[in-house]
Short mmCIF file of C-alpha atoms in Angstrom, two decimals:
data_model
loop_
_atom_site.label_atom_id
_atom_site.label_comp_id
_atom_site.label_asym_id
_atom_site.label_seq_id
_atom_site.Cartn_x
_atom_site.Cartn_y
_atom_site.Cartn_z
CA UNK A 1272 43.19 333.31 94.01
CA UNK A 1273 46.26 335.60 95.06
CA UNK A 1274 49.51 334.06 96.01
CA UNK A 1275 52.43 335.70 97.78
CA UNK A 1276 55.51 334.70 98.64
CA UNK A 1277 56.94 335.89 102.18
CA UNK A 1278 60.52 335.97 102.46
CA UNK A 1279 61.91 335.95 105.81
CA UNK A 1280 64.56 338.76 104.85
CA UNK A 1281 60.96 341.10 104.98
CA UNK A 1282 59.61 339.74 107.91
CA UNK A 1283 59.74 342.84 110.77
CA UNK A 1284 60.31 342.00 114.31
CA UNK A 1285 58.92 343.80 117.21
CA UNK A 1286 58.67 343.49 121.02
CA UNK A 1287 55.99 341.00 123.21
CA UNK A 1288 53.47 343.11 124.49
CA UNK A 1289 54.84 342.43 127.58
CA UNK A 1290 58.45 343.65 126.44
CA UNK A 1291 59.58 340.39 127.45
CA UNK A 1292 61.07 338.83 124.27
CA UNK A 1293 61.33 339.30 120.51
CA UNK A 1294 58.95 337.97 117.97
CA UNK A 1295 58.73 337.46 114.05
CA UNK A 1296 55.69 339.51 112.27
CA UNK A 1297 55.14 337.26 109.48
CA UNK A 1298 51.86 338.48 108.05
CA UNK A 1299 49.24 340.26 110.02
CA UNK A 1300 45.73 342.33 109.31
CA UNK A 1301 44.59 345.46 111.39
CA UNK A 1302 41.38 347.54 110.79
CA UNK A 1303 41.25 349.64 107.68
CA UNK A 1304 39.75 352.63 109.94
CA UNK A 1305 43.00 352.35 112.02
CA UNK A 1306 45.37 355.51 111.98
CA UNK A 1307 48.45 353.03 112.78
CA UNK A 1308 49.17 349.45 113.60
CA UNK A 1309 49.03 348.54 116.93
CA UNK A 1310 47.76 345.68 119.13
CA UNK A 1311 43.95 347.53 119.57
CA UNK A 1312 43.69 347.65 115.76
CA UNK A 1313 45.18 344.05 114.99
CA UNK A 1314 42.58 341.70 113.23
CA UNK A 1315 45.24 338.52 113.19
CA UNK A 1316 48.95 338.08 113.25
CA UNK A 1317 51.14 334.79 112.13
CA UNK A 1318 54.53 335.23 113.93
CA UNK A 1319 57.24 332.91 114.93
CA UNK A 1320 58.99 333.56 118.48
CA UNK A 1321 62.08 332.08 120.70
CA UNK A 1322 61.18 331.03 124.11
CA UNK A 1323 64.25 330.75 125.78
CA UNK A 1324 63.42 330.87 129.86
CA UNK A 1325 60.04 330.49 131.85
CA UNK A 1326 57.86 333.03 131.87
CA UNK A 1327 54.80 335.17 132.01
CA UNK A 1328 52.52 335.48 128.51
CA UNK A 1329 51.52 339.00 126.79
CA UNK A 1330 47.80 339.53 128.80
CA UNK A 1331 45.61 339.99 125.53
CA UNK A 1332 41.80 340.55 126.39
CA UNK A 1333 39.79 339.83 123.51
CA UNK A 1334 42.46 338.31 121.47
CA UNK A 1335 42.06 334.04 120.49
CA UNK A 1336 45.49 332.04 120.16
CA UNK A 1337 46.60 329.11 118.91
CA UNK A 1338 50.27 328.20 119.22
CA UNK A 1339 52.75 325.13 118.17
CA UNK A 1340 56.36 324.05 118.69
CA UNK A 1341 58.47 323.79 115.54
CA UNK A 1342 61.74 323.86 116.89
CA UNK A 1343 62.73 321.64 120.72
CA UNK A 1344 60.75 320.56 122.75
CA UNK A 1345 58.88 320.03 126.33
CA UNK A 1346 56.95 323.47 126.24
CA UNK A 1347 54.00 323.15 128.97
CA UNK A 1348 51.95 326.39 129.41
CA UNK A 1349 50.55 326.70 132.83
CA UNK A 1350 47.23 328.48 133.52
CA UNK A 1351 45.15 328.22 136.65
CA UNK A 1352 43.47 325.26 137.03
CA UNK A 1353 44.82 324.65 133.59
CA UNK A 1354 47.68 323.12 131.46
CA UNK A 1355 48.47 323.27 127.49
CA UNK A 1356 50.74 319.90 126.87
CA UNK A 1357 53.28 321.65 123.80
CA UNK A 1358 56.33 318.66 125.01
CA UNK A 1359 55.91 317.12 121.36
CA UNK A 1360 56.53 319.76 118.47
CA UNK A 1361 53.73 320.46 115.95
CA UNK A 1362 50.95 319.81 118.42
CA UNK A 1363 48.44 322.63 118.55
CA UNK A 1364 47.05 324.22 121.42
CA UNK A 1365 44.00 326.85 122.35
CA UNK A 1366 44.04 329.49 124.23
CA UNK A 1367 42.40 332.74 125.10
CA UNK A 1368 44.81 335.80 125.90
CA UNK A 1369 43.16 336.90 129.26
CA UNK A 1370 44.24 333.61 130.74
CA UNK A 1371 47.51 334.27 132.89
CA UNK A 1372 49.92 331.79 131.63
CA UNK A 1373 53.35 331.03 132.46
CA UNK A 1374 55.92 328.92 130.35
CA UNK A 1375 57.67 326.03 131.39
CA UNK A 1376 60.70 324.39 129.32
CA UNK A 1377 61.63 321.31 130.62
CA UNK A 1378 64.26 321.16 127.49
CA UNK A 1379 65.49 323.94 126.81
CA UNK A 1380 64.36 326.82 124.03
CA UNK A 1381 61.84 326.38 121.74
CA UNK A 1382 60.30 328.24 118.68
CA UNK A 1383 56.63 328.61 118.22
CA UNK A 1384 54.42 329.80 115.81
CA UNK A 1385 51.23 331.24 116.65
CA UNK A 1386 48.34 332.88 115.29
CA UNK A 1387 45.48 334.86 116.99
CA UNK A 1388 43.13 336.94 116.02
CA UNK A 1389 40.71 339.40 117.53
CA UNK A 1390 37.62 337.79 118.87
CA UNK A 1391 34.26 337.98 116.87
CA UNK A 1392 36.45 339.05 113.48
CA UNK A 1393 37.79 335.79 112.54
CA UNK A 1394 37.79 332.43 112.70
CA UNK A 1395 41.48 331.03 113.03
CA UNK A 1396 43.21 327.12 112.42
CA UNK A 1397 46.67 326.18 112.57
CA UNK A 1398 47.67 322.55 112.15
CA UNK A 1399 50.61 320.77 111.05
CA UNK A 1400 50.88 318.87 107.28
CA UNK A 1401 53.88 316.08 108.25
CA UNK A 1402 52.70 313.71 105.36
CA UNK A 1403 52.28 314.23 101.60
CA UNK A 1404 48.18 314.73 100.85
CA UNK A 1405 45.22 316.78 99.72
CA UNK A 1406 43.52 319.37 101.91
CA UNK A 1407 40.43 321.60 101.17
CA UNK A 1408 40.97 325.18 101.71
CA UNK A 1409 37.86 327.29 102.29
CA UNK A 1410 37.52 331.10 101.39
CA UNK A 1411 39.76 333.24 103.46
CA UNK A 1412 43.68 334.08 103.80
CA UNK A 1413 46.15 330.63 104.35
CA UNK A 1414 49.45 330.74 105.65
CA UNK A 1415 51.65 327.85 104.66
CA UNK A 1416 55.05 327.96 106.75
CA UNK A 1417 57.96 325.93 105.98
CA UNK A 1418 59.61 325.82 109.45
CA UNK A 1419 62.30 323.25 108.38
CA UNK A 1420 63.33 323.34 105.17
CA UNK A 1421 62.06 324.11 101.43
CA UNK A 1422 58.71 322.11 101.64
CA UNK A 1423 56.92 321.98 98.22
CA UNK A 1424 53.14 322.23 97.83
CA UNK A 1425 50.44 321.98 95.06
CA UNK A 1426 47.60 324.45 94.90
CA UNK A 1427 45.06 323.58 92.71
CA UNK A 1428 47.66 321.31 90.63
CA UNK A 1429 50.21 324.39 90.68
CA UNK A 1430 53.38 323.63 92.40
CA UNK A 1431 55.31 325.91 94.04
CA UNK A 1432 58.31 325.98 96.46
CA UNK A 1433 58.64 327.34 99.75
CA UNK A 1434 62.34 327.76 100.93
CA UNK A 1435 63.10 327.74 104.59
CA UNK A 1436 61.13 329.77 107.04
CA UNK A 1437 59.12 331.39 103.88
CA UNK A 1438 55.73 331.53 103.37
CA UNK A 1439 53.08 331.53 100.41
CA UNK A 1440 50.04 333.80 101.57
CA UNK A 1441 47.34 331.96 99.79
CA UNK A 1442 44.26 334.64 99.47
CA UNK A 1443 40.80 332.78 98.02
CA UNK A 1444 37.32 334.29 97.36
CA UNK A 1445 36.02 330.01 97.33
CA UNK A 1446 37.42 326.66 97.48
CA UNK A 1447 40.44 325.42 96.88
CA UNK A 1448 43.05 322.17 97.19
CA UNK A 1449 46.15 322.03 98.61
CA UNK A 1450 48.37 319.18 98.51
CA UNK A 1451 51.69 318.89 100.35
CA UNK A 1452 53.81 317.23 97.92
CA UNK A 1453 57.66 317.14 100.34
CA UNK A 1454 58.97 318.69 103.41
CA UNK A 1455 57.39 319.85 106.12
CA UNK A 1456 54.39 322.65 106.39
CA UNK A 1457 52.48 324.67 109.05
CA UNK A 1458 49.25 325.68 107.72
CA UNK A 1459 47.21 328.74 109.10
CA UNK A 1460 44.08 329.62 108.11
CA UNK A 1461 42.12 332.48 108.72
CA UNK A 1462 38.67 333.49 107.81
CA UNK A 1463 37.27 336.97 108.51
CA UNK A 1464 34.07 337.43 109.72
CA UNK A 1465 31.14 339.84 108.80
#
């Protein structure tokens, strides 16, 4: 097991894809045969991002997403034929980036998380821990996210803190168990594939 703790003083920010807002590189993976980072090379990304007015998504062909409000509330994405209900924060929705989707707030801003990763090289999960309680971790990379405050965890009967807006990278090569102990957490787990 690896741990690392990201402070959000190291956290980069960069443009949408579609230059239409700012967003919060919290930890990300690209190909190791890549020359430079960009969005053809990325593997996954965990970022946080302000969604202040309605409007269109990033197009991403290829790319899976899965996003959640942790600050406001009444975000509805709106897809042909299709809606993603985000009104209550910390709910979880799926998406693929070729859909066209266009935000609605019917309260204002929000801040989401999301994480996506390139189709066919990982498997991705993002959910939520509101309550204090166990949780299996497979083998693979976890990000756990304190979007509200220090939360305070327990990995494999290790405690650790995590102060507002950091995170603990949590690398394993096999099982593990995570426990939130206080505060609030978003968990995001990826698993790489082949």
């Amino acid at each position: 097991m690896k741990t690392t703790l990201l402070r959000p003083e190291n956290y980069t920010r960069s443009p949408w894809k579609n230059g239409g807002g700012i967003f919060t590189d919290i930890a990300d993976a690209h190909r190791t045969d890549a020359r430079e980072k960009s969005w053809d090379s990325l593997l996954w990304r965990f970022a946080s991002t302000p969604i202040v007015a309605p409007g269109p998504f990033s197009h991403m062909p290829g790319i899976d997403r899965l996003q959640m409000v942790v600050d406001g509330r009444g975000l509805v994405l709106k897809a042909p034929g299709q809606e993603f209900d985000e009104r209550e924060p910390f709910t979880t929705v799926r998406f693929t980036g070729e859909l066209e989707i266009v935000t609605e707030l019917e309260a204002g801003p929000v801040e989401v998380v999301n994480l996506m990763a390139r189709r066919g090289a990982a498997e991705i999960d993002l959910i939520a821990l509101k309550e204090p309680g166990d949780r299996r971790l497979g083998a693979g990379t976890h990000l756990v996210y304190a979007p509200r405050g220090e939360c305070r965890i327990s990995l494999d009967n290790e405690n650790a803190a995590i102060p507002h807006n950091g995170t603990l990278k949590v690398e394993l090569l096999g099982p593990s168990q995570l426990a939130l102990v206080s505060g609030l957490a978003v968990l995001g787990s990826i698993r790489l594939l082949g």
